[in-house]
């Protein structure tokens, strides 16, 4: 069974692509490839078209795979890897302990264009995905420069994914995580329940430790928010302002959830996703992380015919 994202890529491959012959010439060899940080807008152009969720999620940094044509020197964006956070630091501390939790981040979105890959026939099967494997590991190496060494990736069972790209890139499989609750929108997208918090919590202007901020700056940000009449919740680096109604009253989580249900229907529980872990950095750092890893490394899951979860089947 093919995963949904591959089906999307194959459908998009049928559409005419400007200068596709030049792009394929550039992508004929990884000697022409490199990875660099790109803008959110550049990443969004790829994600919305080729990624099955069709949104940027909690992306904070975006890395792009580019191929430079060996003759004309033109550069073509062929893939995107987006990094951010999808859960609290408890998820990260469960990987290698409290000491390393601030060094962890999640690969939240990723996609490659159809012309980036060459089809390989092996053992009676058709293989693609080399561009994606090249991209994600090089993207992780760039993220090391931003202070990250632990990378968490998920494969969505609801999208018929088993993590083929992570397996090809040599990531560690550590089993399934907890299930989420989602809404199925009219366009087929599945929107996670974290949207509830995003509609209630306001982090605007909050200093970010990962960008060099200090706790004193966060304290001043919280004090200013209180002075302006906001309710400030959370603790330490995770403080946030509670958004307000037009009448000045605080918005509650229950209100946000009920409004979303009224607009789009009930939240439904999903099947737990496959989880993969990757370490990047110096040999010493990677050795320390492997020693500190608290999760069991398991055999890679194999692709098989899967049915959607009961809850999502009812929602379809």
mmCIF file with all atom_site columns, N, CA, C and O in Angstrom, residues 134-186:
data_model
loop_
_atom_site.group_PDB
_atom_site.id
_atom_site.type_symbol
_atom_site.label_atom_id
_atom_site.label_alt_id
_atom_site.label_comp_id
_atom_site.label_asym_id
_atom_site.label_entity_id
_atom_site.label_seq_id
_atom_site.pdbx_PDB_ins_code
_atom_site.Cartn_x
_atom_site.Cartn_y
_atom_site.Cartn_z
_atom_site.occupancy
_atom_site.B_iso_or_equiv
_atom_site.pdbx_formal_charge
_atom_site.auth_seq_id
_atom_site.auth_comp_id
_atom_site.auth_asym_id
_atom_site.auth_atom_id
_atom_site.pdbx_PDB_model_num
ATOM 1   N N  . UNK A 1 134 ? 18.563  12.201 1.674  1.00 0.00 ? 134 UNK A N  1
ATOM 2   C CA . UNK A 1 134 ? 19.679  13.142 1.564  1.00 0.00 ? 134 UNK A CA 1
ATOM 3   C C  . UNK A 1 134 ? 19.335  14.439 2.293  1.00 0.00 ? 134 UNK A C  1
ATOM 4   O O  . UNK A 1 134 ? 20.146  14.991 3.052  1.00 0.00 ? 134 UNK A O  1
ATOM 5   N N  . UNK A 1 135 ? 18.121  14.917 2.077  1.00 0.00 ? 135 UNK A N  1
ATOM 6   C CA . UNK A 1 135 ? 17.688  16.191 2.641  1.00 0.00 ? 135 UNK A CA 1
ATOM 7   C C  . UNK A 1 135 ? 17.623  16.159 4.162  1.00 0.00 ? 135 UNK A C  1
ATOM 8   O O  . UNK A 1 135 ? 18.182  17.037 4.833  1.00 0.00 ? 135 UNK A O  1
ATOM 9   N N  . UNK A 1 136 ? 16.939  15.174 4.747  1.00 0.00 ? 136 UNK A N  1
ATOM 10  C CA . UNK A 1 136 ? 16.670  15.261 6.186  1.00 0.00 ? 136 UNK A CA 1
ATOM 11  C C  . UNK A 1 136 ? 17.940  15.143 7.024  1.00 0.00 ? 136 UNK A C  1
ATOM 12  O O  . UNK A 1 136 ? 18.086  15.843 8.032  1.00 0.00 ? 136 UNK A O  1
ATOM 13  N N  . UNK A 1 137 ? 18.878  14.290 6.619  1.00 0.00 ? 137 UNK A N  1
ATOM 14  C CA . UNK A 1 137 ? 20.097  14.173 7.411  1.00 0.00 ? 137 UNK A CA 1
ATOM 15  C C  . UNK A 1 137 ? 20.987  15.404 7.274  1.00 0.00 ? 137 UNK A C  1
ATOM 16  O O  . UNK A 1 137 ? 21.601  15.851 8.248  1.00 0.00 ? 137 UNK A O  1
ATOM 17  N N  . UNK A 1 138 ? 21.061  15.984 6.068  1.00 0.00 ? 138 UNK A N  1
ATOM 18  C CA . UNK A 1 138 ? 21.835  17.216 5.908  1.00 0.00 ? 138 UNK A CA 1
ATOM 19  C C  . UNK A 1 138 ? 21.153  18.377 6.639  1.00 0.00 ? 138 UNK A C  1
ATOM 20  O O  . UNK A 1 138 ? 21.821  19.246 7.204  1.00 0.00 ? 138 UNK A O  1
ATOM 21  N N  . UNK A 1 139 ? 19.819  18.388 6.635  1.00 0.00 ? 139 UNK A N  1
ATOM 22  C CA . UNK A 1 139 ? 19.087  19.424 7.358  1.00 0.00 ? 139 UNK A CA 1
ATOM 23  C C  . UNK A 1 139 ? 19.356  19.330 8.857  1.00 0.00 ? 139 UNK A C  1
ATOM 24  O O  . UNK A 1 139 ? 19.513  20.350 9.538  1.00 0.00 ? 139 UNK A O  1
ATOM 25  N N  . UNK A 1 140 ? 19.425  18.113 9.370  1.00 0.00 ? 140 UNK A N  1
ATOM 26  C CA . UNK A 1 140 ? 19.728  17.928 10.794 1.00 0.00 ? 140 UNK A CA 1
ATOM 27  C C  . UNK A 1 140 ? 21.125  18.446 11.119 1.00 0.00 ? 140 UNK A C  1
ATOM 28  O O  . UNK A 1 140 ? 21.341  19.051 12.181 1.00 0.00 ? 140 UNK A O  1
ATOM 29  N N  . UNK A 1 141 ? 22.078  18.225 10.216 1.00 0.00 ? 141 UNK A N  1
ATOM 30  C CA . UNK A 1 141 ? 23.431  18.731 10.456 1.00 0.00 ? 141 UNK A CA 1
ATOM 31  C C  . UNK A 1 141 ? 23.442  20.262 10.524 1.00 0.00 ? 141 UNK A C  1
ATOM 32  O O  . UNK A 1 141 ? 24.195  20.856 11.314 1.00 0.00 ? 141 UNK A O  1
ATOM 33  N N  . UNK A 1 142 ? 22.615  20.913 9.731  1.00 0.00 ? 142 UNK A N  1
ATOM 34  C CA . UNK A 1 142 ? 22.515  22.374 9.804  1.00 0.00 ? 142 UNK A CA 1
ATOM 35  C C  . UNK A 1 142 ? 21.856  22.813 11.111 1.00 0.00 ? 142 UNK A C  1
ATOM 36  O O  . UNK A 1 142 ? 22.213  23.849 11.682 1.00 0.00 ? 142 UNK A O  1
ATOM 37  N N  . UNK A 1 143 ? 20.904  22.023 11.579 1.00 0.00 ? 143 UNK A N  1
ATOM 38  C CA . UNK A 1 143 ? 20.229  22.362 12.835 1.00 0.00 ? 143 UNK A CA 1
ATOM 39  C C  . UNK A 1 143 ? 21.156  22.215 14.038 1.00 0.00 ? 143 UNK A C  1
ATOM 40  O O  . UNK A 1 143 ? 20.919  22.817 15.089 1.00 0.00 ? 143 UNK A O  1
ATOM 41  N N  . UNK A 1 144 ? 22.213  21.413 13.902 1.00 0.00 ? 144 UNK A N  1
ATOM 42  C CA . UNK A 1 144 ? 23.214  21.308 14.975 1.00 0.00 ? 144 UNK A CA 1
ATOM 43  C C  . UNK A 1 144 ? 23.805  22.689 15.255 1.00 0.00 ? 144 UNK A C  1
ATOM 44  O O  . UNK A 1 144 ? 24.065  23.055 16.410 1.00 0.00 ? 144 UNK A O  1
ATOM 45  N N  . UNK A 1 145 ? 23.978  23.482 14.203 1.00 0.00 ? 145 UNK A N  1
ATOM 46  C CA . UNK A 1 145 ? 24.536  24.826 14.353 1.00 0.00 ? 145 UNK A CA 1
ATOM 47  C C  . UNK A 1 145 ? 23.613  25.735 15.156 1.00 0.00 ? 145 UNK A C  1
ATOM 48  O O  . UNK A 1 145 ? 24.049  26.760 15.681 1.00 0.00 ? 145 UNK A O  1
ATOM 49  N N  . UNK A 1 146 ? 22.348  25.369 15.263 1.00 0.00 ? 146 UNK A N  1
ATOM 50  C CA . UNK A 1 146 ? 21.378  26.141 16.047 1.00 0.00 ? 146 UNK A CA 1
ATOM 51  C C  . UNK A 1 146 ? 21.213  25.573 17.458 1.00 0.00 ? 146 UNK A C  1
ATOM 52  O O  . UNK A 1 146 ? 20.337  26.009 18.204 1.00 0.00 ? 146 UNK A O  1
ATOM 53  N N  . UNK A 1 147 ? 22.009  24.568 17.792 1.00 0.00 ? 147 UNK A N  1
ATOM 54  C CA . UNK A 1 147 ? 21.999  24.045 19.150 1.00 0.00 ? 147 UNK A CA 1
ATOM 55  C C  . UNK A 1 147 ? 21.230  22.762 19.354 1.00 0.00 ? 147 UNK A C  1
ATOM 56  O O  . UNK A 1 147 ? 21.002  22.348 20.497 1.00 0.00 ? 147 UNK A O  1
ATOM 57  N N  . UNK A 1 148 ? 20.842  22.085 18.267 1.00 0.00 ? 148 UNK A N  1
ATOM 58  C CA . UNK A 1 148 ? 20.050  20.856 18.388 1.00 0.00 ? 148 UNK A CA 1
ATOM 59  C C  . UNK A 1 148 ? 20.878  19.636 17.985 1.00 0.00 ? 148 UNK A C  1
ATOM 60  O O  . UNK A 1 148 ? 21.628  19.670 17.020 1.00 0.00 ? 148 UNK A O  1
ATOM 61  N N  . UNK A 1 149 ? 20.694  18.560 18.749 1.00 0.00 ? 149 UNK A N  1
ATOM 62  C CA . UNK A 1 149 ? 21.405  17.309 18.458 1.00 0.00 ? 149 UNK A CA 1
ATOM 63  C C  . UNK A 1 149 ? 20.486  16.097 18.405 1.00 0.00 ? 149 UNK A C  1
ATOM 64  O O  . UNK A 1 149 ? 20.891  15.043 17.929 1.00 0.00 ? 149 UNK A O  1
ATOM 65  N N  . UNK A 1 150 ? 19.264  16.247 18.918 1.00 0.00 ? 150 UNK A N  1
ATOM 66  C CA . UNK A 1 150 ? 18.309  15.142 18.950 1.00 0.00 ? 150 UNK A CA 1
ATOM 67  C C  . UNK A 1 150 ? 17.129  15.500 18.056 1.00 0.00 ? 150 UNK A C  1
ATOM 68  O O  . UNK A 1 150 ? 16.528  16.574 18.204 1.00 0.00 ? 150 UNK A O  1
ATOM 69  N N  . UNK A 1 151 ? 16.791  14.590 17.150 1.00 0.00 ? 151 UNK A N  1
ATOM 70  C CA . UNK A 1 151 ? 15.722  14.866 16.190 1.00 0.00 ? 151 UNK A CA 1
ATOM 71  C C  . UNK A 1 151 ? 14.673  13.770 16.267 1.00 0.00 ? 151 UNK A C  1
ATOM 72  O O  . UNK A 1 151 ? 14.992  12.574 16.234 1.00 0.00 ? 151 UNK A O  1
ATOM 73  N N  . UNK A 1 152 ? 13.437  14.196 16.386 1.00 0.00 ? 152 UNK A N  1
ATOM 74  C CA . UNK A 1 152 ? 12.306  13.289 16.513 1.00 0.00 ? 152 UNK A CA 1
ATOM 75  C C  . UNK A 1 152 ? 11.440  13.398 15.267 1.00 0.00 ? 152 UNK A C  1
ATOM 76  O O  . UNK A 1 152 ? 11.119  14.500 14.818 1.00 0.00 ? 152 UNK A O  1
ATOM 77  N N  . UNK A 1 153 ? 11.107  12.260 14.687 1.00 0.00 ? 153 UNK A N  1
ATOM 78  C CA . UNK A 1 153 ? 10.251  12.239 13.506 1.00 0.00 ? 153 UNK A CA 1
ATOM 79  C C  . UNK A 1 153 ? 9.100   11.266 13.689 1.00 0.00 ? 153 UNK A C  1
ATOM 80  O O  . UNK A 1 153 ? 9.255   10.234 14.357 1.00 0.00 ? 153 UNK A O  1
ATOM 81  N N  . UNK A 1 154 ? 7.964   11.601 13.113 1.00 0.00 ? 154 UNK A N  1
ATOM 82  C CA . UNK A 1 154 ? 6.778   10.754 13.215 1.00 0.00 ? 154 UNK A CA 1
ATOM 83  C C  . UNK A 1 154 ? 6.346   10.282 11.835 1.00 0.00 ? 154 UNK A C  1
ATOM 84  O O  . UNK A 1 154 ? 6.468   11.012 10.848 1.00 0.00 ? 154 UNK A O  1
ATOM 85  N N  . UNK A 1 155 ? 5.809   9.072  11.785 1.00 0.00 ? 155 UNK A N  1
ATOM 86  C CA . UNK A 1 155 ? 5.173   8.555  10.569 1.00 0.00 ? 155 UNK A CA 1
ATOM 87  C C  . UNK A 1 155 ? 3.727   8.260  10.903 1.00 0.00 ? 155 UNK A C  1
ATOM 88  O O  . UNK A 1 155 ? 3.437   7.523  11.855 1.00 0.00 ? 155 UNK A O  1
ATOM 89  N N  . UNK A 1 156 ? 2.833   8.833  10.116 1.00 0.00 ? 156 UNK A N  1
ATOM 90  C CA . UNK A 1 156 ? 1.406   8.797  10.420 1.00 0.00 ? 156 UNK A CA 1
ATOM 91  C C  . UNK A 1 156 ? 0.759   7.535  9.853  1.00 0.00 ? 156 UNK A C  1
ATOM 92  O O  . UNK A 1 156 ? 0.663   7.369  8.637  1.00 0.00 ? 156 UNK A O  1
ATOM 93  N N  . UNK A 1 157 ? 0.303   6.670  10.745 1.00 0.00 ? 157 UNK A N  1
ATOM 94  C CA . UNK A 1 157 ? -0.368  5.433  10.319 1.00 0.00 ? 157 UNK A CA 1
ATOM 95  C C  . UNK A 1 157 ? -1.630  5.749  9.534  1.00 0.00 ? 157 UNK A C  1
ATOM 96  O O  . UNK A 1 157 ? -1.995  5.026  8.605  1.00 0.00 ? 157 UNK A O  1
ATOM 97  N N  . UNK A 1 158 ? -2.309  6.841  9.899  1.00 0.00 ? 158 UNK A N  1
ATOM 98  C CA . UNK A 1 158 ? -3.540  7.221  9.191  1.00 0.00 ? 158 UNK A CA 1
ATOM 99  C C  . UNK A 1 158 ? -3.269  7.548  7.724  1.00 0.00 ? 158 UNK A C  1
ATOM 100 O O  . UNK A 1 158 ? -4.163  7.480  6.894  1.00 0.00 ? 158 UNK A O  1
ATOM 101 N N  . UNK A 1 159 ? -2.006  7.916  7.420  1.00 0.00 ? 159 UNK A N  1
ATOM 102 C CA . UNK A 1 159 ? -1.625  8.229  6.040  1.00 0.00 ? 159 UNK A CA 1
ATOM 103 C C  . UNK A 1 159 ? -0.888  7.067  5.390  1.00 0.00 ? 159 UNK A C  1
ATOM 104 O O  . UNK A 1 159 ? -0.214  7.241  4.373  1.00 0.00 ? 159 UNK A O  1
ATOM 105 N N  . UNK A 1 160 ? -1.006  5.870  5.993  1.00 0.00 ? 160 UNK A N  1
ATOM 106 C CA . UNK A 1 160 ? -0.361  4.650  5.479  1.00 0.00 ? 160 UNK A CA 1
ATOM 107 C C  . UNK A 1 160 ? 1.158   4.760  5.474  1.00 0.00 ? 160 UNK A C  1
ATOM 108 O O  . UNK A 1 160 ? 1.831   4.173  4.628  1.00 0.00 ? 160 UNK A O  1
ATOM 109 N N  . UNK A 1 161 ? 1.722   5.511  6.418  1.00 0.00 ? 161 UNK A N  1
ATOM 110 C CA . UNK A 1 161 ? 3.169   5.687  6.497  1.00 0.00 ? 161 UNK A CA 1
ATOM 111 C C  . UNK A 1 161 ? 3.777   4.697  7.500  1.00 0.00 ? 161 UNK A C  1
ATOM 112 O O  . UNK A 1 161 ? 3.190   4.424  8.545  1.00 0.00 ? 161 UNK A O  1
ATOM 113 N N  . UNK A 1 162 ? 4.961   4.203  7.186  1.00 0.00 ? 162 UNK A N  1
ATOM 114 C CA . UNK A 1 162 ? 5.716   3.372  8.133  1.00 0.00 ? 162 UNK A CA 1
ATOM 115 C C  . UNK A 1 162 ? 7.082   3.985  8.440  1.00 0.00 ? 162 UNK A C  1
ATOM 116 O O  . UNK A 1 162 ? 7.815   3.469  9.280  1.00 0.00 ? 162 UNK A O  1
ATOM 117 N N  . UNK A 1 163 ? 7.442   5.078  7.763  1.00 0.00 ? 163 UNK A N  1
ATOM 118 C CA . UNK A 1 163 ? 8.733   5.716  8.007  1.00 0.00 ? 163 UNK A CA 1
ATOM 119 C C  . UNK A 1 163 ? 9.821   5.261  7.065  1.00 0.00 ? 163 UNK A C  1
ATOM 120 O O  . UNK A 1 163 ? 10.990  5.198  7.446  1.00 0.00 ? 163 UNK A O  1
ATOM 121 N N  . UNK A 1 164 ? 9.466   4.956  5.824  1.00 0.00 ? 164 UNK A N  1
ATOM 122 C CA . UNK A 1 164 ? 10.439  4.466  4.852  1.00 0.00 ? 164 UNK A CA 1
ATOM 123 C C  . UNK A 1 164 ? 11.619  5.415  4.691  1.00 0.00 ? 164 UNK A C  1
ATOM 124 O O  . UNK A 1 164 ? 12.777  4.986  4.609  1.00 0.00 ? 164 UNK A O  1
ATOM 125 N N  . UNK A 1 165 ? 11.356  6.701  4.652  1.00 0.00 ? 165 UNK A N  1
ATOM 126 C CA . UNK A 1 165 ? 12.427  7.685  4.481  1.00 0.00 ? 165 UNK A CA 1
ATOM 127 C C  . UNK A 1 165 ? 13.360  7.675  5.687  1.00 0.00 ? 165 UNK A C  1
ATOM 128 O O  . UNK A 1 165 ? 14.591  7.717  5.543  1.00 0.00 ? 165 UNK A O  1
ATOM 129 N N  . UNK A 1 166 ? 12.802  7.609  6.891  1.00 0.00 ? 166 UNK A N  1
ATOM 130 C CA . UNK A 1 166 ? 13.634  7.564  8.099  1.00 0.00 ? 166 UNK A CA 1
ATOM 131 C C  . UNK A 1 166 ? 14.483  6.293  8.112  1.00 0.00 ? 166 UNK A C  1
ATOM 132 O O  . UNK A 1 166 ? 15.646  6.309  8.508  1.00 0.00 ? 166 UNK A O  1
ATOM 133 N N  . UNK A 1 167 ? 13.890  5.200  7.683  1.00 0.00 ? 167 UNK A N  1
ATOM 134 C CA . UNK A 1 167 ? 14.636  3.940  7.655  1.00 0.00 ? 167 UNK A CA 1
ATOM 135 C C  . UNK A 1 167 ? 15.798  4.030  6.672  1.00 0.00 ? 167 UNK A C  1
ATOM 136 O O  . UNK A 1 167 ? 16.913  3.584  6.959  1.00 0.00 ? 167 UNK A O  1
ATOM 137 N N  . UNK A 1 168 ? 15.528  4.609  5.497  1.00 0.00 ? 168 UNK A N  1
ATOM 138 C CA . UNK A 1 168 ? 16.586  4.754  4.490  1.00 0.00 ? 168 UNK A CA 1
ATOM 139 C C  . UNK A 1 168 ? 17.700  5.675  4.974  1.00 0.00 ? 168 UNK A C  1
ATOM 140 O O  . UNK A 1 168 ? 18.863  5.525  4.579  1.00 0.00 ? 168 UNK A O  1
ATOM 141 N N  . UNK A 1 169 ? 17.341  6.633  5.847  1.00 0.00 ? 169 UNK A N  1
ATOM 142 C CA . UNK A 1 169 ? 18.332  7.580  6.364  1.00 0.00 ? 169 UNK A CA 1
ATOM 143 C C  . UNK A 1 169 ? 19.035  7.064  7.612  1.00 0.00 ? 169 UNK A C  1
ATOM 144 O O  . UNK A 1 169 ? 19.906  7.743  8.160  1.00 0.00 ? 169 UNK A O  1
ATOM 145 N N  . UNK A 1 170 ? 18.659  5.868  8.092  1.00 0.00 ? 170 UNK A N  1
ATOM 146 C CA . UNK A 1 170 ? 19.348  5.257  9.224  1.00 0.00 ? 170 UNK A CA 1
ATOM 147 C C  . UNK A 1 170 ? 18.913  5.742  10.582 1.00 0.00 ? 170 UNK A C  1
ATOM 148 O O  . UNK A 1 170 ? 19.665  5.628  11.561 1.00 0.00 ? 170 UNK A O  1
ATOM 149 N N  . UNK A 1 171 ? 17.698  6.283  10.704 1.00 0.00 ? 171 UNK A N  1
ATOM 150 C CA . UNK A 1 171 ? 17.206  6.731  11.999 1.00 0.00 ? 171 UNK A CA 1
ATOM 151 C C  . UNK A 1 171 ? 16.835  5.526  12.872 1.00 0.00 ? 171 UNK A C  1
ATOM 152 O O  . UNK A 1 171 ? 16.586  4.429  12.369 1.00 0.00 ? 171 UNK A O  1
ATOM 153 N N  . UNK A 1 172 ? 16.779  5.730  14.191 1.00 0.00 ? 172 UNK A N  1
ATOM 154 C CA . UNK A 1 172 ? 16.397  4.677  15.129 1.00 0.00 ? 172 UNK A CA 1
ATOM 155 C C  . UNK A 1 172 ? 14.875  4.649  15.284 1.00 0.00 ? 172 UNK A C  1
ATOM 156 O O  . UNK A 1 172 ? 14.246  5.694  15.506 1.00 0.00 ? 172 UNK A O  1
ATOM 157 N N  . UNK A 1 173 ? 14.304  3.453  15.194 1.00 0.00 ? 173 UNK A N  1
ATOM 158 C CA . UNK A 1 173 ? 12.862  3.313  15.430 1.00 0.00 ? 173 UNK A CA 1
ATOM 159 C C  . UNK A 1 173 ? 12.645  3.011  16.906 1.00 0.00 ? 173 UNK A C  1
ATOM 160 O O  . UNK A 1 173 ? 13.246  2.080  17.456 1.00 0.00 ? 173 UNK A O  1
ATOM 161 N N  . UNK A 1 174 ? 11.777  3.785  17.574 1.00 0.00 ? 174 UNK A N  1
ATOM 162 C CA . UNK A 1 174 ? 11.575  3.630  19.017 1.00 0.00 ? 174 UNK A CA 1
ATOM 163 C C  . UNK A 1 174 ? 10.113  3.343  19.368 1.00 0.00 ? 174 UNK A C  1
ATOM 164 O O  . UNK A 1 174 ? 9.657   3.609  20.485 1.00 0.00 ? 174 UNK A O  1
ATOM 165 N N  . UNK A 1 175 ? 9.371   2.789  18.414 1.00 0.00 ? 175 UNK A N  1
ATOM 166 C CA . UNK A 1 175 ? 7.996   2.392  18.704 1.00 0.00 ? 175 UNK A CA 1
ATOM 167 C C  . UNK A 1 175 ? 6.990   3.493  18.428 1.00 0.00 ? 175 UNK A C  1
ATOM 168 O O  . UNK A 1 175 ? 7.316   4.545  17.880 1.00 0.00 ? 175 UNK A O  1
ATOM 169 N N  . UNK A 1 176 ? 5.776   3.259  18.861 1.00 0.00 ? 176 UNK A N  1
ATOM 170 C CA . UNK A 1 176 ? 4.701   4.234  18.636 1.00 0.00 ? 176 UNK A CA 1
ATOM 171 C C  . UNK A 1 176 ? 4.533   5.164  19.826 1.00 0.00 ? 176 UNK A C  1
ATOM 172 O O  . UNK A 1 176 ? 4.768   4.785  20.964 1.00 0.00 ? 176 UNK A O  1
ATOM 173 N N  . UNK A 1 177 ? 4.117   6.373  19.534 1.00 0.00 ? 177 UNK A N  1
ATOM 174 C CA . UNK A 1 177 ? 3.847   7.338  20.586 1.00 0.00 ? 177 UNK A CA 1
ATOM 175 C C  . UNK A 1 177 ? 2.388   7.286  21.005 1.00 0.00 ? 177 UNK A C  1
ATOM 176 O O  . UNK A 1 177 ? 1.648   6.381  20.625 1.00 0.00 ? 177 UNK A O  1
ATOM 177 N N  . UNK A 1 178 ? 1.993   8.268  21.781 1.00 0.00 ? 178 UNK A N  1
ATOM 178 C CA . UNK A 1 178 ? 0.594   8.344  22.186 1.00 0.00 ? 178 UNK A CA 1
ATOM 179 C C  . UNK A 1 178 ? -0.279  8.812  21.035 1.00 0.00 ? 178 UNK A C  1
ATOM 180 O O  . UNK A 1 178 ? 0.200   9.403  20.070 1.00 0.00 ? 178 UNK A O  1
ATOM 181 N N  . UNK A 1 179 ? -1.552  8.546  21.123 1.00 0.00 ? 179 UNK A N  1
ATOM 182 C CA . UNK A 1 179 ? -2.472  8.976  20.066 1.00 0.00 ? 179 UNK A CA 1
ATOM 183 C C  . UNK A 1 179 ? -2.857  10.433 20.271 1.00 0.00 ? 179 UNK A C  1
ATOM 184 O O  . UNK A 1 179 ? -2.729  10.988 21.363 1.00 0.00 ? 179 UNK A O  1
ATOM 185 N N  . UNK A 1 180 ? -3.323  11.048 19.221 1.00 0.00 ? 180 UNK A N  1
ATOM 186 C CA . UNK A 1 180 ? -3.748  12.441 19.248 1.00 0.00 ? 180 UNK A CA 1
ATOM 187 C C  . UNK A 1 180 ? -5.249  12.480 18.988 1.00 0.00 ? 180 UNK A C  1
ATOM 188 O O  . UNK A 1 180 ? -5.876  11.463 18.671 1.00 0.00 ? 180 UNK A O  1
ATOM 189 N N  . UNK A 1 181 ? -5.833  13.658 19.127 1.00 0.00 ? 181 UNK A N  1
ATOM 190 C CA . UNK A 1 181 ? -7.215  13.855 18.700 1.00 0.00 ? 181 UNK A CA 1
ATOM 191 C C  . UNK A 1 181 ? -7.206  14.889 17.583 1.00 0.00 ? 181 UNK A C  1
ATOM 192 O O  . UNK A 1 181 ? -6.440  15.858 17.631 1.00 0.00 ? 181 UNK A O  1
ATOM 193 N N  . UNK A 1 182 ? -8.013  14.668 16.558 1.00 0.00 ? 182 UNK A N  1
ATOM 194 C CA . UNK A 1 182 ? -7.998  15.527 15.381 1.00 0.00 ? 182 UNK A CA 1
ATOM 195 C C  . UNK A 1 182 ? -9.416  15.824 14.908 1.00 0.00 ? 182 UNK A C  1
ATOM 196 O O  . UNK A 1 182 ? -10.373 15.154 15.285 1.00 0.00 ? 182 UNK A O  1
ATOM 197 N N  . UNK A 1 183 ? -9.488  16.848 14.064 1.00 0.00 ? 183 UNK A N  1
ATOM 198 C CA . UNK A 1 183 ? -10.721 17.126 13.323 1.00 0.00 ? 183 UNK A CA 1
ATOM 199 C C  . UNK A 1 183 ? -10.463 16.834 11.862 1.00 0.00 ? 183 UNK A C  1
ATOM 200 O O  . UNK A 1 183 ? -9.411  17.185 11.323 1.00 0.00 ? 183 UNK A O  1
ATOM 201 N N  . UNK A 1 184 ? -11.410 16.181 11.204 1.00 0.00 ? 184 UNK A N  1
ATOM 202 C CA . UNK A 1 184 ? -11.309 16.010 9.755  1.00 0.00 ? 184 UNK A CA 1
ATOM 203 C C  . UNK A 1 184 ? -12.068 17.161 9.105  1.00 0.00 ? 184 UNK A C  1
ATOM 204 O O  . UNK A 1 184 ? -13.288 17.284 9.255  1.00 0.00 ? 184 UNK A O  1
ATOM 205 N N  . UNK A 1 185 ? -11.340 18.006 8.389  1.00 0.00 ? 185 UNK A N  1
ATOM 206 C CA . UNK A 1 185 ? -11.942 19.172 7.749  1.00 0.00 ? 185 UNK A CA 1
ATOM 207 C C  . UNK A 1 185 ? -12.600 18.771 6.430  1.00 0.00 ? 185 UNK A C  1
ATOM 208 O O  . UNK A 1 185 ? -12.376 17.685 5.896  1.00 0.00 ? 185 UNK A O  1
ATOM 209 N N  . UNK A 1 186 ? -13.402 19.671 5.894  1.00 0.00 ? 186 UNK A N  1
ATOM 210 C CA . UNK A 1 186 ? -14.164 19.377 4.677  1.00 0.00 ? 186 UNK A CA 1
ATOM 211 C C  . UNK A 1 186 ? -13.257 19.103 3.480  1.00 0.00 ? 186 UNK A C  1
ATOM 212 O O  . UNK A 1 186 ? -13.658 18.417 2.540  1.00 0.00 ? 186 UNK A O  1
#
